[in-house]
mmCIF file of C-alpha atoms in Angstrom:
data_model
loop_
_atom_site.group_PDB
_atom_site.id
_atom_site.type_symbol
_atom_site.label_atom_id
_atom_site.label_comp_id
_atom_site.label_asym_id
_atom_site.label_seq_id
_atom_site.Cartn_x
_atom_site.Cartn_y
_atom_site.Cartn_z
ATOM 1 C CA UNK F 1 30.238 -18.629 14.382
ATOM 2 C CA UNK F 2 29.513 -16.931 10.837
ATOM 3 C CA UNK F 3 26.379 -14.794 10.885
ATOM 4 C CA UNK F 4 23.431 -15.746 8.712
ATOM 5 C CA UNK F 5 22.700 -12.244 7.444
ATOM 6 C CA UNK F 6 19.512 -13.620 5.433
ATOM 7 C CA UNK F 7 18.000 -14.865 8.572
ATOM 8 C CA UNK F 8 18.766 -11.677 10.343
ATOM 9 C CA UNK F 9 17.280 -9.682 7.538
ATOM 10 C CA UNK F 10 14.103 -11.648 7.905
ATOM 11 C CA UNK F 11 13.744 -10.825 11.386
ATOM 12 C CA UNK F 12 14.193 -7.295 10.379
ATOM 13 C CA UNK F 13 11.814 -7.524 7.752
ATOM 14 C CA UNK F 14 9.224 -8.883 10.162
ATOM 15 C CA UNK F 15 9.915 -6.038 12.404
ATOM 16 C CA UNK F 16 9.548 -3.564 9.402
ATOM 17 C CA UNK F 17 6.007 -4.869 8.595
ATOM 18 C CA UNK F 18 4.809 -3.824 12.035
ATOM 19 C CA UNK F 19 4.813 -0.270 10.811
ATOM 20 C CA UNK F 20 2.514 -0.928 7.815
ATOM 21 C CA UNK F 21 -0.526 1.268 8.009
ATOM 22 C CA UNK F 22 1.079 3.554 10.248
ATOM 23 C CA UNK F 23 4.231 5.195 8.842
ATOM 24 C CA UNK F 24 2.920 6.104 5.137
ATOM 25 C CA UNK F 25 4.151 8.188 3.378
ATOM 26 C CA UNK F 26 7.411 6.867 4.790
ATOM 27 C CA UNK F 27 8.447 3.508 4.173
ATOM 28 C CA UNK F 28 8.045 0.723 6.750
ATOM 29 C CA UNK F 29 11.735 -0.334 8.174
ATOM 30 C CA UNK F 30 13.136 -2.635 10.639
ATOM 31 C CA UNK F 31 16.644 -2.856 12.088
ATOM 32 C CA UNK F 32 18.782 -5.105 14.314
ATOM 33 C CA UNK F 33 21.940 -4.615 16.251
ATOM 34 C CA UNK F 34 23.956 -7.843 16.382
ATOM 35 C CA UNK F 35 26.943 -8.358 18.430
ATOM 36 C CA UNK F 36 28.744 -11.748 19.284
ATOM 37 C CA UNK F 37 25.767 -13.590 17.376
ATOM 38 C CA UNK F 38 23.283 -12.166 19.797
ATOM 39 C CA UNK F 39 20.609 -9.343 18.896
ATOM 40 C CA UNK F 40 21.399 -6.438 21.513
ATOM 41 C CA UNK F 41 19.054 -3.992 19.949
ATOM 42 C CA UNK F 42 15.881 -3.865 17.631
ATOM 43 C CA UNK F 43 13.543 -1.170 16.364
ATOM 44 C CA UNK F 44 11.231 -0.522 13.769
ATOM 45 C CA UNK F 45 9.615 2.793 12.511
ATOM 46 C CA UNK F 46 6.352 2.933 14.426
ATOM 47 C CA UNK F 47 4.609 6.059 13.035
ATOM 48 C CA UNK F 48 5.032 9.005 10.469
ATOM 49 C CA UNK F 49 7.035 11.577 12.102
ATOM 50 C CA UNK F 50 8.441 9.064 14.643
ATOM 51 C CA UNK F 51 11.992 8.151 15.095
ATOM 52 C CA UNK F 52 13.431 5.629 12.439
ATOM 53 C CA UNK F 53 14.031 2.070 12.902
ATOM 54 C CA UNK F 54 17.917 2.609 13.315
ATOM 55 C CA UNK F 55 17.282 5.442 16.146
ATOM 56 C CA UNK F 56 15.020 2.967 18.060
ATOM 57 C CA UNK F 57 17.420 0.002 17.606
ATOM 58 C CA UNK F 58 20.363 2.126 18.957
ATOM 59 C CA UNK F 59 18.465 3.567 22.015
ATOM 60 C CA UNK F 60 20.165 2.486 25.271
ATOM 61 C CA UNK F 61 23.322 1.352 23.701
ATOM 62 C CA UNK F 62 26.806 3.185 24.064
ATOM 63 C CA UNK F 63 29.997 2.978 21.992
ATOM 64 C CA UNK F 64 31.475 0.162 24.258
ATOM 65 C CA UNK F 65 28.203 -1.916 23.495
ATOM 66 C CA UNK F 66 28.651 -1.225 19.834
ATOM 67 C CA UNK F 67 32.290 -2.184 19.545
ATOM 68 C CA UNK F 68 32.397 -4.841 16.839
ATOM 69 C CA UNK F 69 28.573 -4.770 16.559
ATOM 70 C CA UNK F 70 26.660 -4.955 13.294
ATOM 71 C CA UNK F 71 23.608 -3.112 12.113
ATOM 72 C CA UNK F 72 21.113 -4.974 10.046
ATOM 73 C CA UNK F 73 18.562 -2.699 8.430
ATOM 74 C CA UNK F 74 15.868 -3.323 5.715
ATOM 75 C CA UNK F 75 16.167 -0.107 3.631
ATOM 76 C CA UNK F 76 19.545 2.023 3.133
ATOM 77 C CA UNK F 77 19.754 4.748 6.052
ATOM 78 C CA UNK F 78 18.685 8.142 5.159
ATOM 79 C CA UNK F 79 21.317 10.796 4.541
ATOM 80 C CA UNK F 80 19.063 13.902 4.653
ATOM 81 C CA UNK F 81 17.192 16.065 7.119
ATOM 82 C CA UNK F 82 13.347 15.210 7.025
ATOM 83 C CA UNK F 83 10.916 14.919 9.803
ATOM 84 C CA UNK F 84 13.857 13.533 11.707
ATOM 85 C CA UNK F 85 17.742 13.768 11.451
ATOM 86 C CA UNK F 86 19.762 11.646 8.862
ATOM 87 C CA UNK F 87 20.317 8.149 10.352
ATOM 88 C CA UNK F 88 23.600 7.585 8.494
ATOM 89 C CA UNK F 89 25.169 10.340 10.438
ATOM 90 C CA UNK F 90 24.098 8.695 13.476
ATOM 91 C CA UNK F 91 25.262 5.537 12.594
ATOM 92 C CA UNK F 92 28.655 7.029 11.899
ATOM 93 C CA UNK F 93 28.584 8.875 15.292
ATOM 94 C CA UNK F 94 27.721 5.426 17.107
ATOM 95 C CA UNK F 95 31.048 3.868 16.170
ATOM 96 C CA UNK F 96 29.350 0.934 14.289
ATOM 97 C CA UNK F 97 31.902 -0.184 11.659
ATOM 98 C CA UNK F 98 29.548 -2.733 9.708
ATOM 99 C CA UNK F 99 26.189 -2.307 8.286
ATOM 100 C CA UNK F 100 24.200 -4.775 6.080
ATOM 101 C CA UNK F 101 21.481 -3.169 3.954
ATOM 102 C CA UNK F 102 18.725 -5.068 2.400
ATOM 103 C CA UNK F 103 17.815 -2.673 -0.553
ATOM 104 C CA UNK F 104 18.892 0.807 -1.768
ATOM 105 C CA UNK F 105 16.284 3.601 -1.470
ATOM 106 C CA UNK F 106 14.819 4.892 -4.542
ATOM 107 C CA UNK F 107 14.254 8.336 -3.003
ATOM 108 C CA UNK F 108 16.132 10.789 -4.910
ATOM 109 C CA UNK F 109 17.036 12.299 -1.722
ATOM 110 C CA UNK F 110 18.834 9.092 -0.605
ATOM 111 C CA UNK F 111 19.483 6.782 -3.661
ATOM 112 C CA UNK F 112 22.890 5.451 -2.674
ATOM 113 C CA UNK F 113 23.934 8.562 -0.868
ATOM 114 C CA UNK F 114 23.388 7.212 2.497
ATOM 115 C CA UNK F 115 25.666 4.081 1.619
ATOM 116 C CA UNK F 116 28.249 6.420 0.112
ATOM 117 C CA UNK F 117 28.441 8.488 3.129
ATOM 118 C CA UNK F 118 28.933 5.256 5.486
ATOM 119 C CA UNK F 119 31.597 4.029 3.229
ATOM 120 C CA UNK F 120 33.413 7.450 3.151
ATOM 121 C CA UNK F 121 33.510 7.390 6.945
ATOM 122 C CA UNK F 122 35.051 3.925 7.258
ATOM 123 C CA UNK F 123 31.953 1.976 7.718
ATOM 124 C CA UNK F 124 31.980 -1.498 5.916
ATOM 125 C CA UNK F 125 28.668 -1.793 3.977
ATOM 126 C CA UNK F 126 27.072 -4.981 2.460
ATOM 127 C CA UNK F 127 24.139 -4.686 0.220
ATOM 128 C CA UNK F 128 21.517 -6.608 -1.377
ATOM 129 C CA UNK F 129 20.591 -9.279 1.313
ATOM 130 C CA UNK F 130 16.959 -10.498 0.420
ATOM 131 C CA UNK F 131 16.835 -7.672 -1.875
ATOM 132 C CA UNK F 132 14.024 -9.288 -3.970
ATOM 133 C CA UNK F 133 11.696 -9.805 -1.224
ATOM 134 C CA UNK F 134 12.467 -6.239 0.009
ATOM 135 C CA UNK F 135 11.766 -4.781 -3.481
ATOM 136 C CA UNK F 136 8.136 -6.299 -2.985
ATOM 137 C CA UNK F 137 7.793 -4.880 0.543
ATOM 138 C CA UNK F 138 8.829 -1.448 -0.861
ATOM 139 C CA UNK F 139 6.949 -1.378 -4.088
ATOM 140 C CA UNK F 140 4.386 1.120 -2.954
ATOM 141 C CA UNK F 141 7.110 3.334 -1.536
ATOM 142 C CA UNK F 142 9.178 3.286 -4.529
ATOM 143 C CA UNK F 143 6.435 3.993 -6.965
ATOM 144 C CA UNK F 144 5.271 6.711 -4.825
ATOM 145 C CA UNK F 145 8.480 8.455 -4.308
ATOM 146 C CA UNK F 146 9.561 8.242 -8.019
ATOM 147 C CA UNK F 147 6.535 8.747 -9.918
ATOM 148 C CA UNK F 148 4.706 10.941 -7.322
ATOM 149 C CA UNK F 149 1.317 8.761 -7.649
ATOM 150 C CA UNK F 150 -0.005 6.207 -5.391
ATOM 151 C CA UNK F 151 0.493 2.304 -5.643
ATOM 152 C CA UNK F 152 -3.005 1.182 -6.931
ATOM 153 C CA UNK F 153 -4.212 -2.002 -5.341
ATOM 154 C CA UNK F 154 -7.535 -3.115 -7.476
ATOM 155 C CA UNK F 155 -9.603 -5.705 -5.573
ATOM 156 C CA UNK F 156 -13.041 -7.097 -6.574
ATOM 157 C CA UNK F 157 -14.878 -10.276 -5.631
ATOM 158 C CA UNK F 158 -17.029 -12.320 -8.220
ATOM 159 C CA UNK F 159 -18.792 -15.639 -8.767
ATOM 160 C CA UNK F 160 -17.165 -18.260 -10.983
ATOM 161 C CA UNK F 161 -19.455 -16.899 -13.608
ATOM 162 C CA UNK F 162 -18.279 -13.311 -13.272
ATOM 163 C CA UNK F 163 -21.356 -11.884 -11.343
ATOM 164 C CA UNK F 164 -20.569 -9.307 -8.375
ATOM 165 C CA UNK F 165 -24.011 -9.619 -6.297
ATOM 166 C CA UNK F 166 -27.020 -11.794 -5.959
ATOM 167 C CA UNK F 167 -30.298 -10.356 -6.704
ATOM 168 C CA UNK F 168 -31.354 -10.729 -3.090
ATOM 169 C CA UNK F 169 -30.028 -11.897 0.384
ATOM 170 C CA UNK F 170 -26.483 -11.541 1.595
ATOM 171 C CA UNK F 171 -24.540 -8.537 0.818
ATOM 172 C CA UNK F 172 -21.277 -10.303 0.867
ATOM 173 C CA UNK F 173 -20.159 -12.991 -1.748
ATOM 174 C CA UNK F 174 -16.835 -13.706 0.506
ATOM 175 C CA UNK F 175 -16.581 -15.489 3.640
ATOM 176 C CA UNK F 176 -16.087 -13.920 7.153
ATOM 177 C CA UNK F 177 -12.305 -14.797 7.109
ATOM 178 C CA UNK F 178 -11.909 -13.226 3.684
ATOM 179 C CA UNK F 179 -13.839 -10.115 4.920
ATOM 180 C CA UNK F 180 -11.029 -9.969 7.624
ATOM 181 C CA UNK F 181 -8.430 -10.262 5.115
ATOM 182 C CA UNK F 182 -9.987 -7.506 2.956
ATOM 183 C CA UNK F 183 -10.141 -5.119 5.898
ATOM 184 C CA UNK F 184 -6.715 -5.774 6.873
ATOM 185 C CA UNK F 185 -5.844 -4.568 3.241
ATOM 186 C CA UNK F 186 -7.835 -1.494 4.054
ATOM 187 C CA UNK F 187 -5.772 -0.916 7.225
ATOM 188 C CA UNK F 188 -2.577 -1.206 5.280
ATOM 189 C CA UNK F 189 -3.854 1.396 2.746
ATOM 190 C CA UNK F 190 -3.841 5.273 3.023
ATOM 191 C CA UNK F 191 -7.176 5.610 1.228
ATOM 192 C CA UNK F 192 -10.029 3.627 -0.474
ATOM 193 C CA UNK F 193 -11.525 4.722 -3.671
ATOM 194 C CA UNK F 194 -14.982 3.796 -5.224
ATOM 195 C CA UNK F 195 -17.218 4.928 -7.944
ATOM 196 C CA UNK F 196 -20.553 6.721 -7.559
ATOM 197 C CA UNK F 197 -22.449 3.685 -8.854
ATOM 198 C CA UNK F 198 -21.177 1.656 -5.978
ATOM 199 C CA UNK F 199 -22.024 4.319 -3.557
ATOM 200 C CA UNK F 200 -25.768 4.294 -4.969
ATOM 201 C CA UNK F 201 -26.152 0.596 -5.198
ATOM 202 C CA UNK F 202 -24.276 -0.537 -1.831
ATOM 203 C CA UNK F 203 -24.260 2.492 0.253
ATOM 204 C CA UNK F 204 -20.842 1.314 1.788
ATOM 205 C CA UNK F 205 -19.480 2.615 4.897
ATOM 206 C CA UNK F 206 -15.793 2.169 3.594
ATOM 207 C CA UNK F 207 -14.273 1.666 7.029
ATOM 208 C CA UNK F 208 -12.367 -0.921 8.790
ATOM 209 C CA UNK F 209 -14.706 -3.179 10.818
ATOM 210 C CA UNK F 210 -13.432 -6.812 10.377
ATOM 211 C CA UNK F 211 -9.898 -6.204 11.575
ATOM 212 C CA UNK F 212 -8.573 -5.720 14.943
ATOM 213 C CA UNK F 213 -6.559 -2.685 14.338
ATOM 214 C CA UNK F 214 -8.391 0.616 13.486
ATOM 215 C CA UNK F 215 -7.626 4.020 12.036
ATOM 216 C CA UNK F 216 -9.057 6.838 10.034
ATOM 217 C CA UNK F 217 -9.151 5.934 6.272
ATOM 218 C CA UNK F 218 -9.513 8.641 3.695
ATOM 219 C CA UNK F 219 -12.648 7.634 1.371
ATOM 220 C CA UNK F 220 -12.402 8.655 -2.235
ATOM 221 C CA UNK F 221 -15.486 8.652 -4.444
ATOM 222 C CA UNK F 222 -15.365 9.485 -8.019
ATOM 223 C CA UNK F 223 -18.509 11.162 -8.779
ATOM 224 C CA UNK F 224 -18.450 12.839 -12.269
ATOM 225 C CA UNK F 225 -21.978 14.306 -12.438
ATOM 226 C CA UNK F 226 -22.228 15.268 -8.494
ATOM 227 C CA UNK F 227 -24.876 12.647 -7.645
ATOM 228 C CA UNK F 228 -23.936 12.317 -3.986
ATOM 229 C CA UNK F 229 -26.649 13.457 -1.384
ATOM 230 C CA UNK F 230 -24.321 13.901 1.640
ATOM 231 C CA UNK F 231 -26.355 11.546 4.060
ATOM 232 C CA UNK F 232 -24.617 8.319 2.762
ATOM 233 C CA UNK F 233 -23.151 5.999 5.159
ATOM 234 C CA UNK F 234 -19.686 6.728 4.107
ATOM 235 C CA UNK F 235 -20.095 10.291 5.515
ATOM 236 C CA UNK F 236 -21.006 8.891 8.981
ATOM 237 C CA UNK F 237 -18.030 6.515 9.494
ATOM 238 C CA UNK F 238 -14.624 7.076 10.455
ATOM 239 C CA UNK F 239 -12.338 9.081 8.292
ATOM 240 C CA UNK F 240 -12.551 11.966 5.898
ATOM 241 C CA UNK F 241 -14.257 11.918 2.438
ATOM 242 C CA UNK F 242 -12.658 13.314 -0.841
ATOM 243 C CA UNK F 243 -14.843 13.528 -3.871
ATOM 244 C CA UNK F 244 -13.416 13.991 -7.523
ATOM 245 C CA UNK F 245 -16.208 15.581 -9.779
ATOM 246 C CA UNK F 246 -16.595 17.430 -13.136
ATOM 247 C CA UNK F 247 -19.770 19.301 -11.776
ATOM 248 C CA UNK F 248 -20.397 22.232 -9.454
ATOM 249 C CA UNK F 249 -23.538 20.464 -7.783
ATOM 250 C CA UNK F 250 -21.764 19.030 -4.845
ATOM 251 C CA UNK F 251 -20.447 22.403 -3.673
ATOM 252 C CA UNK F 252 -24.028 23.742 -4.142
ATOM 253 C CA UNK F 253 -25.380 20.901 -1.911
ATOM 254 C CA UNK F 254 -22.816 21.504 0.637
ATOM 255 C CA UNK F 255 -21.866 18.014 1.175
ATOM 256 C CA UNK F 256 -19.629 17.353 4.208
ATOM 257 C CA UNK F 257 -16.360 16.426 2.027
ATOM 258 C CA UNK F 258 -13.658 18.052 0.315
ATOM 259 C CA UNK F 259 -14.545 18.226 -3.401
ATOM 260 C CA UNK F 260 -11.894 18.576 -6.324
ATOM 261 C CA UNK F 261 -13.220 19.457 -9.841
ATOM 262 C CA UNK F 262 -11.366 17.553 -12.422
ATOM 263 C CA UNK F 263 -11.734 17.665 -16.322
ATOM 264 C CA UNK F 264 -13.305 14.788 -18.234
ATOM 265 C CA UNK F 265 -11.814 12.403 -20.771
ATOM 266 C CA UNK F 266 -13.930 10.646 -23.144
ATOM 267 C CA UNK F 267 -16.900 11.314 -20.772
ATOM 268 C CA UNK F 268 -15.222 10.335 -17.748
ATOM 269 C CA UNK F 269 -13.112 11.947 -15.043
ATOM 270 C CA UNK F 270 -9.473 12.107 -15.999
ATOM 271 C CA UNK F 271 -8.439 9.170 -13.768
ATOM 272 C CA UNK F 272 -4.626 10.196 -14.490
ATOM 273 C CA UNK F 273 -5.299 13.620 -12.895
ATOM 274 C CA UNK F 274 -7.008 12.187 -10.142
ATOM 275 C CA UNK F 275 -3.843 10.056 -9.328
ATOM 276 C CA UNK F 276 -1.602 12.957 -9.779
ATOM 277 C CA UNK F 277 -3.648 14.845 -7.180
ATOM 278 C CA UNK F 278 -3.891 11.822 -4.694
ATOM 279 C CA UNK F 279 0.044 11.731 -4.921
ATOM 280 C CA UNK F 280 0.285 15.405 -4.078
ATOM 281 C CA UNK F 281 -1.875 14.682 -1.103
ATOM 282 C CA UNK F 282 0.636 12.200 -0.052
ATOM 283 C CA UNK F 283 -1.473 8.953 -0.727
ATOM 284 C CA UNK F 284 1.091 6.140 -1.171
ATOM 285 C CA UNK F 285 -1.191 3.220 -0.946
ATOM 286 C CA UNK F 286 -4.674 3.388 -2.515
ATOM 287 C CA UNK F 287 -7.064 0.380 -2.380
ATOM 288 C CA UNK F 288 -9.770 0.660 -5.122
ATOM 289 C CA UNK F 289 -12.743 -1.614 -4.319
ATOM 290 C CA UNK F 290 -15.427 -0.703 -6.806
ATOM 291 C CA UNK F 291 -17.211 -0.567 -9.275
ATOM 292 C CA UNK F 292 -17.000 -2.321 -12.570
ATOM 293 C CA UNK F 293 -16.568 0.980 -14.825
ATOM 294 C CA UNK F 294 -13.692 2.070 -12.583
ATOM 295 C CA UNK F 295 -12.004 -1.160 -12.496
ATOM 296 C CA UNK F 296 -12.019 -1.208 -16.118
ATOM 297 C CA UNK F 297 -10.865 2.473 -16.541
ATOM 298 C CA UNK F 298 -8.024 1.684 -14.359
ATOM 299 C CA UNK F 299 -6.877 -1.483 -16.208
ATOM 300 C CA UNK F 300 -7.599 0.335 -19.656
ATOM 301 C CA UNK F 301 -5.137 3.076 -18.527
ATOM 302 C CA UNK F 302 -2.497 0.559 -17.077
ATOM 303 C CA UNK F 303 -2.795 2.166 -13.698
ATOM 304 C CA UNK F 304 -3.156 -1.007 -11.675
ATOM 305 C CA UNK F 305 -0.132 -2.142 -9.732
ATOM 306 C CA UNK F 306 -1.651 -5.073 -8.023
ATOM 307 C CA UNK F 307 -4.829 -6.754 -8.687
ATOM 308 C CA UNK F 308 -6.570 -9.189 -6.563
ATOM 309 C CA UNK F 309 -9.477 -11.097 -7.791
ATOM 310 C CA UNK F 310 -11.487 -12.992 -5.277
ATOM 311 C CA UNK F 311 -13.308 -15.909 -6.918
ATOM 312 C CA UNK F 312 -16.297 -17.298 -4.562
ATOM 313 C CA UNK F 313 -17.653 -20.643 -5.329
ATOM 314 C CA UNK F 314 -21.074 -19.589 -6.548
ATOM 315 C CA UNK F 315 -22.600 -19.536 -10.083
ATOM 316 C CA UNK F 316 -25.496 -16.905 -10.091
ATOM 317 C CA UNK F 317 -26.349 -16.607 -13.693
ATOM 318 C CA UNK F 318 -28.742 -13.849 -14.785
ATOM 319 C CA UNK F 319 -28.265 -10.640 -16.525
ATOM 320 C CA UNK F 320 -26.299 -8.953 -13.611
ATOM 321 C CA UNK F 321 -23.553 -6.365 -14.100
ATOM 322 C CA UNK F 322 -20.142 -7.898 -14.300
ATOM 323 C CA UNK F 323 -17.597 -7.012 -11.926
ATOM 324 C CA UNK F 324 -15.579 -5.425 -14.761
ATOM 325 C CA UNK F 325 -17.678 -3.535 -17.149
ATOM 326 C CA UNK F 326 -17.012 -0.411 -18.909
ATOM 327 C CA UNK F 327 -16.447 -0.447 -22.765
ATOM 328 C CA UNK F 328 -14.317 -3.777 -22.397
ATOM 329 C CA UNK F 329 -11.232 -4.534 -24.244
ATOM 330 C CA UNK F 330 -11.742 -5.442 -27.976
ATOM 331 C CA UNK F 331 -9.070 -8.171 -28.285
ATOM 332 C CA UNK F 332 -6.852 -10.393 -26.425
ATOM 333 C CA UNK F 333 -3.946 -8.422 -27.427
ATOM 334 C CA UNK F 334 -5.049 -5.217 -25.915
ATOM 335 C CA UNK F 335 -6.493 -6.990 -22.736
ATOM 336 C CA UNK F 336 -5.243 -6.733 -19.481
ATOM 337 C CA UNK F 337 -3.102 -9.748 -18.935
ATOM 338 C CA UNK F 338 -2.049 -11.231 -15.608
ATOM 339 C CA UNK F 339 1.507 -12.848 -15.975
ATOM 340 C CA UNK F 340 3.107 -14.516 -12.789
ATOM 341 C CA UNK F 341 0.028 -14.351 -10.883
ATOM 342 C CA UNK F 342 -0.076 -16.139 -7.429
ATOM 343 C CA UNK F 343 -3.313 -17.972 -5.985
ATOM 344 C CA UNK F 344 -4.098 -18.709 -2.267
ATOM 345 C CA UNK F 345 -7.108 -19.853 -0.630
ATOM 346 C CA UNK F 346 -8.776 -18.357 2.293
ATOM 347 C CA UNK F 347 -11.696 -20.417 3.711
ATOM 348 C CA UNK F 348 -14.045 -21.179 0.622
ATOM 349 C CA UNK F 349 -12.563 -18.275 -1.424
ATOM 350 C CA UNK F 350 -9.696 -18.345 -3.821
ATOM 351 C CA UNK F 351 -7.487 -15.145 -4.263
ATOM 352 C CA UNK F 352 -5.694 -14.606 -7.592
ATOM 353 C CA UNK F 353 -3.165 -12.009 -7.044
ATOM 354 C CA UNK F 354 -0.925 -10.188 -9.578
ATOM 355 C CA UNK F 355 1.780 -7.439 -8.762
ATOM 356 C CA UNK F 356 3.340 -5.279 -11.295
ATOM 357 C CA UNK F 357 7.148 -5.443 -10.928
#
């Protein structure tokens, strides 16, 4: 019976996704060992610094087991020493003679070298199975590893008339199911970013409460003038706090956070400098949840890689701040335009999602 490589790669991709939220700044990878139309080994990269997917899939199998076996792996096997030895070498030593790769790695240390090494050593390599889907999975890693800056997801919720909060009453516009979805996004991220106005107006904890998996999340605040007091909720919840500022006030206050002084650009923190510094700190996935000025600055500078607008079925009216504020775009030609966006409904809320690739 002829193997269905696409179905097998889908299984490997499902395995890979189990590592999301745990393996960054490494990519999530899944692998299968198939022989006689049966999966005899499988694995995924579980945590940063731990064994890679191929290593886990091969555990407990000997050369006899691997005769005429095929390795299915979502990402090109590495060919360099990092936290762990090269997987390409391990595959060669195992005796496996056929490898099916989903997508080539864009890491300059790999970038085709793993596949080339396998082929030089007599391994038949088939490439590009479910490549488009896997490129989406690896978009955050590919951007981070090539550009050395985070993959930026900007998320905000608003009413149908563009308001971000009621004057009184419930703090959340979205449903509880949507909240769980948002906190899943937080778990899958390395850091969450807000502007100082969001901290002052909402006093958020910026932690993971509505998702069953928990971890420490780096909380990033842009505080140009040093207005934080140090007793806000975000200092009391799980995870470290990192503050970017143009002022010396925060160090003078002795707030419990790492502070990084950044030059201003047009009266605001230089957001591109912030992104480069986060990249140096190995932040691969950055989730931005507010506020209106920060959202506009990211879009104006074309730093958004994924945009998620959650539309809630309310009309508030009044003169409340819009979800996106700042100076605003002056023309449609200069506006942030969403091509090829997708929509999905969660409970009463409609999510409009756009991804840059």
